[in-house]
Structure formats: structure tokens, C-alpha cells
Coordinates of C-alpha atoms in Angstrom, one line a residue:
Chain B
M1 CA 31.8 12.7 -75.7
K2 CA 33.3 9.7 -74.2
L3 CA 36.2 9.0 -72.6
E4 CA 37.6 6.6 -75.4
E5 CA 37.2 9.9 -78.0
G6 CA 38.9 12.2 -76.4
F7 CA 41.6 9.7 -76.0
G8 CA 41.9 9.2 -79.0
K9 CA 40.9 13.0 -80.8
L10 CA 43.7 13.5 -77.6
D11 CA 46.2 10.8 -79.7
S12 CA 45.6 12.3 -82.4
I13 CA 46.8 15.4 -81.8
A14 CA 49.6 14.4 -79.9
H15 CA 50.5 12.6 -83.3
K16 CA 49.9 15.8 -85.1
L17 CA 52.7 18.2 -83.5
E18 CA 55.4 16.1 -83.2
S19 CA 55.4 14.9 -86.5
G20 CA 56.8 18.7 -86.5
E21 CA 55.3 19.4 -89.8
L22 CA 52.3 22.4 -88.4
S23 CA 52.7 25.4 -89.2
L24 CA 52.9 27.2 -85.4
D25 CA 49.4 28.6 -85.9
E26 CA 48.4 25.2 -86.7
S27 CA 50.1 24.4 -84.2
I28 CA 48.3 25.9 -81.1
S29 CA 45.6 25.6 -82.2
L30 CA 45.4 22.3 -82.2
F31 CA 47.1 22.9 -79.1
D32 CA 44.2 24.5 -78.1
E33 CA 41.5 21.8 -79.1
S34 CA 43.6 19.8 -77.0
V35 CA 43.4 21.8 -74.2
K36 CA 39.2 22.0 -74.9
I37 CA 39.3 17.6 -74.8
T38 CA 41.7 17.6 -72.1
K39 CA 39.3 19.7 -69.6
E40 CA 37.2 17.5 -71.9
C41 CA 37.9 13.7 -70.0
L42 CA 39.2 16.1 -66.7
E43 CA 35.2 16.6 -66.3
I44 CA 34.4 12.5 -66.9
L45 CA 36.6 11.9 -64.4
E46 CA 35.7 13.3 -62.3
S47 CA 32.2 12.8 -61.4
G48 CA 32.3 9.0 -62.8
K49 CA 35.1 9.1 -60.1
G50 CA 32.5 10.9 -57.6
K51 CA 29.5 8.9 -58.6
L52 CA 31.5 6.0 -57.6
V53 CA 32.7 6.9 -54.0
V54 CA 29.5 7.8 -52.7
I55 CA 27.6 5.0 -53.3
K56 CA 31.5 2.9 -51.9
N57 CA 30.6 5.4 -49.2
E58 CA 27.0 4.4 -48.8
L59 CA 27.6 0.5 -49.6
D60 CA 30.7 0.4 -46.4
K61 CA 28.1 2.5 -44.5
L62 CA 24.9 0.0 -45.1
I63 CA 27.4 -3.6 -44.7
E64 CA 29.1 -2.2 -41.7
E65 CA 25.7 -1.3 -39.7
D66 CA 24.5 -5.2 -40.5
L67 CA 28.1 -5.8 -39.3
D68 CA 27.2 -3.5 -36.4
D69 CA 24.2 -5.7 -34.9
Chain I
M1 CA -47.1 -98.5 40.3
Q2 CA -48.2 -97.4 44.3
N3 CA -49.8 -94.2 43.0
K4 CA -50.8 -94.0 46.6
N5 CA -47.5 -94.0 48.2
V6 CA -44.7 -91.0 48.4
L7 CA -41.6 -92.5 46.8
T8 CA -37.6 -91.4 46.8
V9 CA -35.6 -90.1 44.8
S10 CA -33.5 -93.5 44.8
Q11 CA -36.8 -95.7 43.8
V12 CA -38.2 -93.2 40.9
N13 CA -34.5 -93.7 39.2
N14 CA -33.8 -97.0 40.4
Y15 CA -37.4 -98.0 39.1
V16 CA -36.7 -96.2 35.7
T17 CA -33.8 -98.0 35.1
A18 CA -35.8 -101.0 35.6
V19 CA -38.0 -100.4 32.9
F20 CA -34.9 -99.1 30.7
K21 CA -33.0 -102.5 31.2
A22 CA -36.1 -104.4 30.9
E23 CA -37.3 -102.5 27.4
E24 CA -35.5 -104.3 24.5
L25 CA -36.1 -101.6 22.2
L26 CA -33.6 -99.3 24.2
Q27 CA -30.8 -102.0 24.3
N28 CA -28.2 -103.7 21.5
I29 CA -29.3 -101.4 19.2
A30 CA -27.6 -99.1 16.4
I31 CA -28.3 -95.8 16.2
S32 CA -27.1 -93.7 12.4
G33 CA -26.5 -90.4 13.1
E34 CA -23.7 -87.3 13.1
V35 CA -21.0 -87.6 15.9
A36 CA -21.5 -83.2 18.1
N37 CA -19.2 -82.5 20.3
F38 CA -16.9 -84.8 20.4
S39 CA -14.5 -84.2 23.3
V40 CA -11.9 -86.9 25.2
R41 CA -11.5 -87.2 29.3
G42 CA -9.4 -90.1 30.0
E43 CA -10.2 -93.0 28.7
Y44 CA -13.1 -92.4 27.9
A45 CA -15.1 -89.9 25.1
Y46 CA -17.9 -88.1 25.9
F47 CA -20.6 -87.6 22.9
S48 CA -23.3 -86.4 20.9
I49 CA -25.1 -88.3 17.7
K50 CA -28.0 -86.1 16.4
D51 CA -30.2 -85.9 13.5
E52 CA -32.1 -83.4 12.4
N53 CA -34.7 -82.7 14.9
S54 CA -32.9 -84.5 18.3
L55 CA -30.3 -85.2 20.0
L56 CA -28.8 -88.2 22.3
S57 CA -26.2 -88.1 24.9
C58 CA -23.3 -90.8 24.4
V59 CA -20.3 -92.4 26.1
C60 CA -17.7 -94.3 25.0
F61 CA -16.3 -96.1 28.2
S62 CA -13.1 -97.5 25.8
L63 CA -12.4 -96.1 22.3
K64 CA -9.7 -99.0 21.9
G65 CA -10.7 -100.4 18.5
N66 CA -13.6 -97.5 17.7
H67 CA -13.0 -95.5 15.1
I68 CA -12.9 -92.5 16.6
P69 CA -15.4 -90.1 14.3
R70 CA -15.4 -86.2 13.9
D71 CA -17.9 -83.6 14.8
G72 CA -20.4 -83.5 11.8
E73 CA -19.1 -87.2 10.9
S74 CA -21.6 -89.3 10.0
V75 CA -21.6 -92.7 12.7
L76 CA -23.2 -95.7 12.9
L77 CA -22.8 -96.3 16.8
T78 CA -24.2 -99.6 18.6
G79 CA -25.1 -99.8 22.3
S80 CA -27.8 -99.6 25.1
V81 CA -29.7 -97.3 26.0
T82 CA -29.8 -96.5 29.7
Y83 CA -30.3 -94.0 32.6
Y84 CA -28.5 -93.5 34.9
V85 CA -29.0 -93.0 39.4
K86 CA -27.3 -90.2 40.2
T87 CA -28.0 -87.7 37.6
G88 CA -31.2 -88.8 35.9
K89 CA -29.8 -88.0 32.5
I90 CA -30.1 -90.5 29.1
S91 CA -27.7 -91.4 27.6
F92 CA -26.4 -93.7 24.9
I93 CA -23.3 -95.9 26.2
V94 CA -21.7 -96.6 23.2
R95 CA -19.9 -100.3 23.3
K96 CA -19.0 -99.7 19.2
I97 CA -18.3 -96.5 17.1
S98 CA -18.7 -97.1 13.3
A99 CA -18.3 -94.8 10.5
L100 CA -21.1 -94.6 8.7
G101 CA -19.7 -91.9 5.0
Q102 CA -21.2 -88.7 4.2
G103 CA -23.8 -88.0 7.2
A104 CA -27.7 -86.6 5.8
L105 CA -26.9 -83.3 7.0
F106 CA -23.5 -83.7 5.5
A107 CA -24.4 -84.8 2.6
R108 CA -28.0 -81.7 2.7
F109 CA -25.0 -79.5 3.2
T110 CA -22.3 -81.3 0.6
E111 CA -25.9 -80.4 -2.0
L112 CA -26.6 -76.6 -1.1
K113 CA -22.7 -76.2 -1.8
E114 CA -22.9 -78.1 -5.1
R115 CA -25.6 -75.8 -5.7
L116 CA -24.5 -72.2 -4.6
Q117 CA -21.3 -73.0 -6.5
K118 CA -23.1 -73.6 -9.5
E119 CA -25.3 -70.4 -9.3
G120 CA -21.9 -68.5 -9.1
I121 CA -21.5 -67.5 -5.5
F122 CA -18.0 -68.2 -4.6
S123 CA -16.9 -67.1 -8.4
E124 CA -13.5 -65.4 -8.2
E125 CA -14.6 -63.3 -10.9
H126 CA -17.6 -62.0 -8.7
K127 CA -15.0 -61.5 -5.9
K128 CA -14.9 -57.2 -5.3
K129 CA -11.3 -56.2 -4.6
I130 CA -10.6 -54.5 -0.2
P131 CA -9.4 -50.7 -0.4
L132 CA -5.6 -50.0 0.0
Y133 CA -7.4 -47.4 2.0
P134 CA -10.6 -48.0 4.0
M135 CA -11.2 -45.1 6.5
N136 CA -14.7 -46.5 7.2
V137 CA -15.4 -50.1 8.3
G138 CA -18.4 -51.7 9.8
V139 CA -18.3 -54.7 11.1
I140 CA -21.6 -57.1 12.0
T141 CA -20.4 -59.8 15.2
S142 CA -20.9 -60.3 18.5
K143 CA -20.7 -56.9 20.4
T144 CA -19.1 -59.2 23.5
G145 CA -16.9 -61.0 23.8
A146 CA -12.7 -61.7 21.8
V147 CA -13.5 -61.3 18.2
I148 CA -14.8 -57.0 18.2
R149 CA -12.1 -56.4 20.7
D150 CA -9.0 -57.6 18.2
I151 CA -10.9 -56.5 15.4
K152 CA -10.7 -52.8 17.3
T153 CA -7.8 -53.5 18.7
T154 CA -5.7 -54.0 15.5
V155 CA -7.1 -51.5 13.2
R156 CA -7.0 -48.4 15.8
K157 CA -3.7 -49.5 15.7
N158 CA -2.6 -49.0 12.1
N159 CA -5.5 -45.9 11.3
P160 CA -6.4 -44.5 14.9
R161 CA -8.8 -42.7 12.4
T162 CA -10.4 -45.5 10.7
N163 CA -14.1 -45.1 12.1
I164 CA -15.7 -48.6 13.2
S165 CA -18.7 -49.0 13.1
V166 CA -19.9 -52.7 14.8
F167 CA -23.7 -54.9 14.1
D168 CA -24.3 -56.2 17.3
V169 CA -25.9 -60.1 15.5
R170 CA -26.4 -62.8 17.1
V171 CA -23.8 -65.6 16.3
Q172 CA -25.3 -69.2 17.0
G173 CA -28.3 -70.7 17.3
E174 CA -31.9 -70.4 15.6
G175 CA -32.4 -67.2 14.3
A176 CA -28.6 -65.9 14.0
P177 CA -28.6 -66.1 9.9
K178 CA -32.2 -63.4 10.4
E179 CA -30.3 -61.0 12.3
I180 CA -26.9 -61.3 10.7
I181 CA -29.4 -61.6 7.4
E182 CA -30.7 -57.8 8.5
A183 CA -27.4 -56.6 9.6
I184 CA -25.0 -57.1 6.4
K185 CA -28.0 -55.8 4.8
L186 CA -28.1 -52.5 6.4
A187 CA -24.5 -51.9 6.6
D188 CA -24.6 -52.3 2.9
S189 CA -26.8 -49.2 2.6
M190 CA -24.1 -47.6 5.4
N191 CA -21.2 -46.4 2.4
F192 CA -18.9 -48.0 4.0
D193 CA -15.1 -48.5 2.4
V194 CA -15.2 -51.9 3.9
L195 CA -17.3 -55.2 5.7
I196 CA -15.9 -57.8 8.1
V197 CA -18.9 -60.3 8.8
A198 CA -16.9 -62.1 11.6
R199 CA -17.2 -65.0 14.5
G200 CA -14.9 -66.3 16.5
G201 CA -13.9 -70.0 17.0
G202 CA -16.7 -73.6 17.7
S203 CA -18.6 -76.7 16.8
F204 CA -19.5 -77.3 13.4
E205 CA -23.3 -76.6 15.3
D206 CA -22.0 -73.1 16.4
L207 CA -20.6 -72.3 12.7
L208 CA -24.3 -73.6 11.2
P209 CA -25.3 -69.9 11.2
F210 CA -22.5 -69.4 8.4
Y211 CA -23.2 -72.0 6.1
D212 CA -27.3 -71.0 6.0
E213 CA -28.4 -70.1 2.8
G214 CA -29.8 -66.8 3.4
V215 CA -26.6 -66.1 4.8
T216 CA -24.0 -66.5 2.8
K217 CA -26.0 -64.8 -0.1
A218 CA -26.8 -61.9 1.3
V219 CA -22.9 -61.2 2.0
Y220 CA -22.4 -62.6 -1.5
N221 CA -25.3 -60.2 -2.7
T222 CA -23.2 -57.0 -1.3
V223 CA -22.4 -53.9 -3.2
T224 CA -19.8 -53.1 -0.3
P225 CA -15.7 -55.4 -0.2
I226 CA -16.9 -57.6 2.1
I227 CA -14.1 -59.4 4.5
S228 CA -15.5 -63.3 6.4
A229 CA -13.7 -64.1 9.7
V230 CA -15.7 -66.8 11.1
G231 CA -14.3 -70.1 13.2
H232 CA -10.8 -70.8 13.4
E233 CA -7.8 -71.7 10.6
V234 CA -9.4 -75.6 9.9
D235 CA -12.9 -74.4 9.2
V236 CA -13.8 -73.3 6.0
T237 CA -18.7 -71.4 5.7
F238 CA -20.1 -71.2 2.9
C239 CA -19.5 -67.6 4.4
D240 CA -16.2 -68.1 3.5
F241 CA -16.3 -68.9 0.5
A242 CA -18.9 -66.1 -1.0
A243 CA -17.4 -63.3 1.2
D244 CA -14.7 -61.3 -1.1
L245 CA -11.9 -62.4 0.5
R246 CA -11.7 -64.7 3.1
V247 CA -9.3 -64.7 6.5
A248 CA -8.4 -67.7 9.4
T249 CA -8.8 -65.6 12.4
P250 CA -10.1 -61.3 13.4
T251 CA -7.2 -60.0 14.2
A252 CA -5.9 -61.3 10.5
A253 CA -9.9 -59.1 9.5
G254 CA -8.1 -56.6 11.4
E255 CA -5.6 -56.3 9.5
A256 CA -7.1 -56.8 5.7
A257 CA -9.3 -53.7 6.8
S258 CA -6.5 -51.3 7.5
F259 CA -4.3 -49.6 6.4
N260 CA -1.2 -48.7 8.1
Y261 CA -1.6 -44.7 8.7
A262 CA 1.9 -43.3 9.1
D263 CA 3.7 -45.8 6.4
T264 CA 0.5 -44.7 4.2
V265 CA 1.1 -39.8 4.9
R266 CA 5.3 -41.1 4.7
A267 CA 5.7 -42.9 1.3
V268 CA 3.0 -40.6 -0.1
K269 CA 5.2 -37.0 1.3
K270 CA 7.5 -39.4 -0.1
A271 CA 6.3 -39.9 -3.6
L272 CA 5.2 -35.9 -4.2
A273 CA 8.6 -35.3 -3.1
F274 CA 10.3 -37.3 -5.4
I275 CA 7.9 -36.3 -8.2
G276 CA 7.9 -32.2 -7.3
D277 CA 11.7 -32.8 -8.1
S278 CA 12.0 -35.4 -10.9
V279 CA 9.2 -32.1 -12.5
F280 CA 11.9 -29.6 -12.0
Y281 CA 14.6 -31.7 -12.9
Q282 CA 13.0 -32.1 -16.5
V283 CA 12.1 -29.0 -15.9
E284 CA 15.6 -26.8 -16.0
E285 CA 16.6 -29.5 -17.9
Y286 CA 14.3 -28.9 -20.7
K287 CA 15.4 -24.8 -19.9
E288 CA 19.1 -25.3 -20.2
R289 CA 18.7 -27.8 -23.8
L290 CA 16.3 -24.9 -24.7
K291 CA 19.2 -22.0 -24.6
N292 CA 22.0 -24.2 -25.4
A293 CA 20.4 -25.2 -28.4
L294 CA 19.8 -21.3 -29.0
S295 CA 23.0 -20.3 -28.6
I296 CA 24.2 -23.3 -31.5
I297 CA 21.1 -22.3 -33.6
H298 CA 21.5 -18.3 -33.0
A299 CA 25.6 -18.2 -33.2
R300 CA 25.4 -20.5 -37.2
A301 CA 22.9 -18.2 -38.2
S302 CA 25.4 -15.0 -37.2
T303 CA 28.5 -16.6 -38.5
F304 CA 26.6 -17.3 -41.4
I305 CA 24.9 -14.0 -42.1
T306 CA 29.1 -12.4 -40.9
N307 CA 30.1 -15.0 -43.9
Q308 CA 28.1 -13.1 -45.9
Q309 CA 28.6 -9.4 -45.1
W310 CA 32.3 -10.3 -45.2
K311 CA 32.1 -12.1 -48.8
I312 CA 29.8 -8.7 -50.6
S313 CA 31.9 -6.4 -48.5
S314 CA 34.8 -8.1 -50.3
M315 CA 33.2 -8.4 -53.6
I316 CA 32.2 -5.0 -53.0
T317 CA 35.9 -4.0 -52.6
E318 CA 36.7 -5.9 -55.0
I319 CA 34.4 -4.1 -57.6
S320 CA 34.9 -0.7 -56.7
N321 CA 38.3 -1.6 -57.0
S322 CA 38.3 -2.3 -60.6
A323 CA 35.7 0.3 -61.1
F324 CA 37.8 3.5 -59.0
G325 CA 41.2 0.9 -61.1
R326 CA 39.3 1.8 -64.2
Y327 CA 39.4 6.3 -63.8
E328 CA 42.8 5.8 -62.0
A329 CA 44.1 4.3 -65.9
S330 CA 42.2 6.0 -68.4
E331 CA 43.9 9.6 -66.5
R332 CA 47.3 7.8 -66.6
T333 CA 46.1 7.3 -70.2
L334 CA 44.9 11.5 -69.8
E335 CA 47.8 12.4 -68.1
R336 CA 50.7 10.5 -70.9
L337 CA 48.4 12.2 -73.9
T338 CA 48.5 15.4 -72.1
A339 CA 52.2 15.4 -70.5
R340 CA 52.7 14.1 -75.1
I341 CA 51.2 16.9 -76.3
S342 CA 52.4 19.8 -74.3
L343 CA 56.3 18.5 -75.0
E344 CA 55.0 20.4 -78.7
N345 CA 53.3 23.1 -77.3
P346 CA 54.8 25.9 -79.0
L347 CA 54.7 28.4 -77.1
N348 CA 57.4 26.7 -74.3
V349 CA 59.8 28.3 -76.1
L350 CA 59.0 31.7 -74.5
K351 CA 59.1 29.9 -71.3
K352 CA 62.8 28.8 -72.5
G353 CA 63.0 33.3 -72.9
A354 CA 62.8 33.1 -76.2
F355 CA 61.0 35.7 -78.3
F356 CA 58.2 36.0 -80.9
A357 CA 58.6 39.0 -84.0
F358 CA 55.4 40.5 -84.7
S359 CA 54.6 43.4 -88.2
G360 CA 51.6 44.9 -86.3
E361 CA 49.3 42.2 -85.7
K362 CA 51.1 39.5 -88.2
M363 CA 53.8 37.0 -86.5
I364 CA 57.0 37.2 -88.1
K365 CA 58.0 33.6 -89.1
E366 CA 61.4 32.8 -91.8
D367 CA 59.4 33.3 -94.8
D368 CA 58.1 36.6 -94.5
V369 CA 61.8 38.2 -92.9
E370 CA 62.0 38.5 -97.6
R371 CA 59.7 41.3 -97.6
L372 CA 61.2 43.2 -94.4
C373 CA 63.9 46.4 -95.0
A374 CA 66.1 48.1 -93.5
G375 CA 64.1 50.4 -90.1
D376 CA 60.6 48.3 -90.2
K377 CA 59.2 47.8 -87.1
L378 CA 59.1 45.0 -84.3
R379 CA 57.7 44.4 -81.9
L380 CA 59.6 41.3 -79.8
V381 CA 56.7 39.4 -77.7
G382 CA 58.5 36.9 -74.2
N383 CA 57.4 35.4 -71.3
K384 CA 57.2 38.9 -69.4
H385 CA 59.1 41.6 -71.7
E386 CA 57.7 43.3 -75.3
L387 CA 59.9 45.0 -76.4
D388 CA 60.2 46.9 -80.2
V389 CA 62.6 47.6 -82.3
V390 CA 63.3 48.8 -85.7
I391 CA 65.9 46.4 -88.0
E392 CA 69.6 48.0 -88.5
N393 CA 70.1 45.4 -91.1
K394 CA 69.2 42.0 -92.4
H395 CA 71.7 39.3 -93.5
G396 CA 71.5 35.2 -93.3
K397 CA 72.1 33.4 -90.7
V398 CA 75.6 33.8 -89.3
T399 CA 76.4 29.6 -88.4
K400 CA 79.2 29.5 -86.0

């Protein structure tokens, strides 16, 4: 799943919940789904951010070493 | 003549005088020849007149109105040959001296000079350079006399280290040319730095060997540079013309054949010191320039590199910031969405202290109430507690 896709699904869940026309069961199951999607989105964000941090640290180290020479 | 009588010297001389006076061929005659050894004492002039083979002593008792000749000059003399009783010598008593232009000997010398000139014996382009720093000098001259002394004194004064070899020769008279030629040839074979052929002043006759064709050519033919110092200032012999350098005096020859040792050593030392200094300074200067150039290059290069590094690092910062920015924006979007959803979370009511009612496993909703009766058992599920309750009665909602 892509982040934007997850965001789209969450947005539509929020809309449905906000409409107030849902049964409790429906809203609970939608809520349940939203938790799963959020989790996935967070995972995507965290792993991407982690990669970025690693790359940035490596670059910073490289530049610092060069400047010290 | 009375053979049997013993005569006195005076008688003989008087008789000879009488014979001379009686002989017309000896009276009032004219003689042509070259003047030699002309000297004047008081009113009288003494000299000789000569040709190639013969010489006659002359006395002139009055020079008034007469041509005064130079040695070597051809003249016409008129007078008488007399026999001088007191000394028993024959003289030509000169009444009249007339210039006769070039004498025969002189003419021969002129002809020889022209020939030598044509042969290139005197030519400037043939002349060798006298070395600047001669150490070995060969001198062809008479061993005795002032000439060799003057040369030695001058050379030694300039440079006591100079080696001087003397080739002793006769410098006048018959046989002199042969000796001089042989000495020149010998000396020339001995690897001297310079040769000197020298003779002091003298009459034209005295200097004759140095007009000799053989001597002149020997001087011309030397491999060693040769200096000629013959006669006085006014005499310039063929030997002088043929030599590589002609000087007027023995002292001048000594000067030309030597160098001032002390001055030269000083000059060389000074020059060496100067060269050493200037080379040293030049090397130092180049080193300094090289250092400067290197430091400029290094400074520029490192500035350039630093600039590039700053550019790269700021680009990276920009890129990573925008990448992080993207994630942060995504995180905020996610936060907003989850906030919206959690606002609608049906379970939120429980947190506020409400209870859900269950009949068995089924949650009771508003629509299910019709099917419930008094006495039915329900379970109320709250946030922290569950209650089992019984319905007492059923009625519509009471609005306040």
C-alpha cells in the first residue's frame, strides 16, 4: 500500500463516520479498519524516515571527514 | 825608397802622406755611400761612409752649409783621402756633404720590406694573442747586459712565480742572425707561454740582424706568441713588424709577458665570492618564490574545495530537509485523519462513563427495545465494570 492510498482510505472513513448515518457495528468495523490503515501508514513513514536518517548521517560523516583533512 | 836604411816612424808616415798628396785619384774626389755612426764633437763631425763590403772613416771640420746626415742615409761626399801622420790612419776629409736620396743598402732593405709585406709576414691577421696569464717565458737575447736584467726585474716584480728561461745569443755582428734563428726555433719547441726577442739600442749596423730575412721569418713562424723589443723607441725593425707584439723597451716587454699575480688572485677571489653569493641568493630567491607559489596554489585549492564542500553540504541539507519535510507533512496529515476518526470513535462514550446494554451476545439498540419485556435480563458493559440487571418496566423517554 502507498501512503497516499492509505490517506485516501482514512479520509473516506472519516467522512463516513462524520456523516453519522452509520450503525454502531458499521462504525466500529470502520474504526477498526482505520486503526489498521493508520498502523500501516505509520510503518511506511517510520521506515522511510529511518532510511533518510541513515543516509543523512553517512553524508554528514563524509563531509566532516573531508573538511577535517 | 832606400831599402837598406832604417827609417823612423815619422819618416815613413811623412812619406806615405806625401804619396797620398801626390796621388790625384785621392784628391778632390766624390764618394757615394751610406753614413754610419754619425757623431758631432764641437765643430767637427766624425762618421763612416760604407757600402756593402767596405767602410771608410770620415771627418768633417765644418758642418756649416752642409747637409747633416742620419745614419743609414745615402750621401755624396767630396773631399780628399789623407793619411794622418800622428796616428797612421787613413781618413776622408770631407768638405761637402750632399744628400743622395736612398742609398743602395736602404734600397735593398726597402725592397726586402716590400717583399716580406707581400708575403704577409707583417700582416695583422697573422698575429697571435699574447696570453693574459703567462707563467713560462722564454727570452732570446744576450745573457749579459741591461736588457735581460730589465726584463727579469719587471717580470719578477709582477709575478715572482714566473719561470724565465734565457736563450743566450749574440745580438749584433756576423753570425748573430744564425744564432738568433736557432734560438727562436728551439725556444718555440719548448711550450713556453710567450717568447721575447730583445736587444738594446744601437746604431743601424748594430740592429742589422733584426732586419735579417731569416730572423724575421723565424719570428713570423713561431707557434708560441712572440714579443719583439729591439732597439729604442725610434727603431722599428722587420723583426718588430713580424712579431705578434712590438714594444719599445725591455721593461715594456717584461710587462707584456707577465701579469700582476697578487692583483689577479685578489680579483679571482672577489669574482668567485661574488659568483658564489649571487648563485646562493638566486637559489634562495627561487626557493622563496616556489614556496609562495605553492602556498597560493594550496590556499586557492583548499578555498575552492571548501566552497564546493559547503555547496554540497548545503545542498544535502536542503534535500534532506525537504525529504524530512515531506515525511513530517505526511505525519501531520495522518495525525489530522486519525484525530478526525477518533472524534467519531463509538467507544468514546464508554470513556465518558456510559454503558452499552447486551442481551446475550447481542448489543441492544434503540430499535430492539420493542422486543424487550419487563423481567428480561440485560448485561450493561461500561469502561471498567459490567452490570447484570433486570428490566422493571418499559416506557417512552421522559423529556424534561
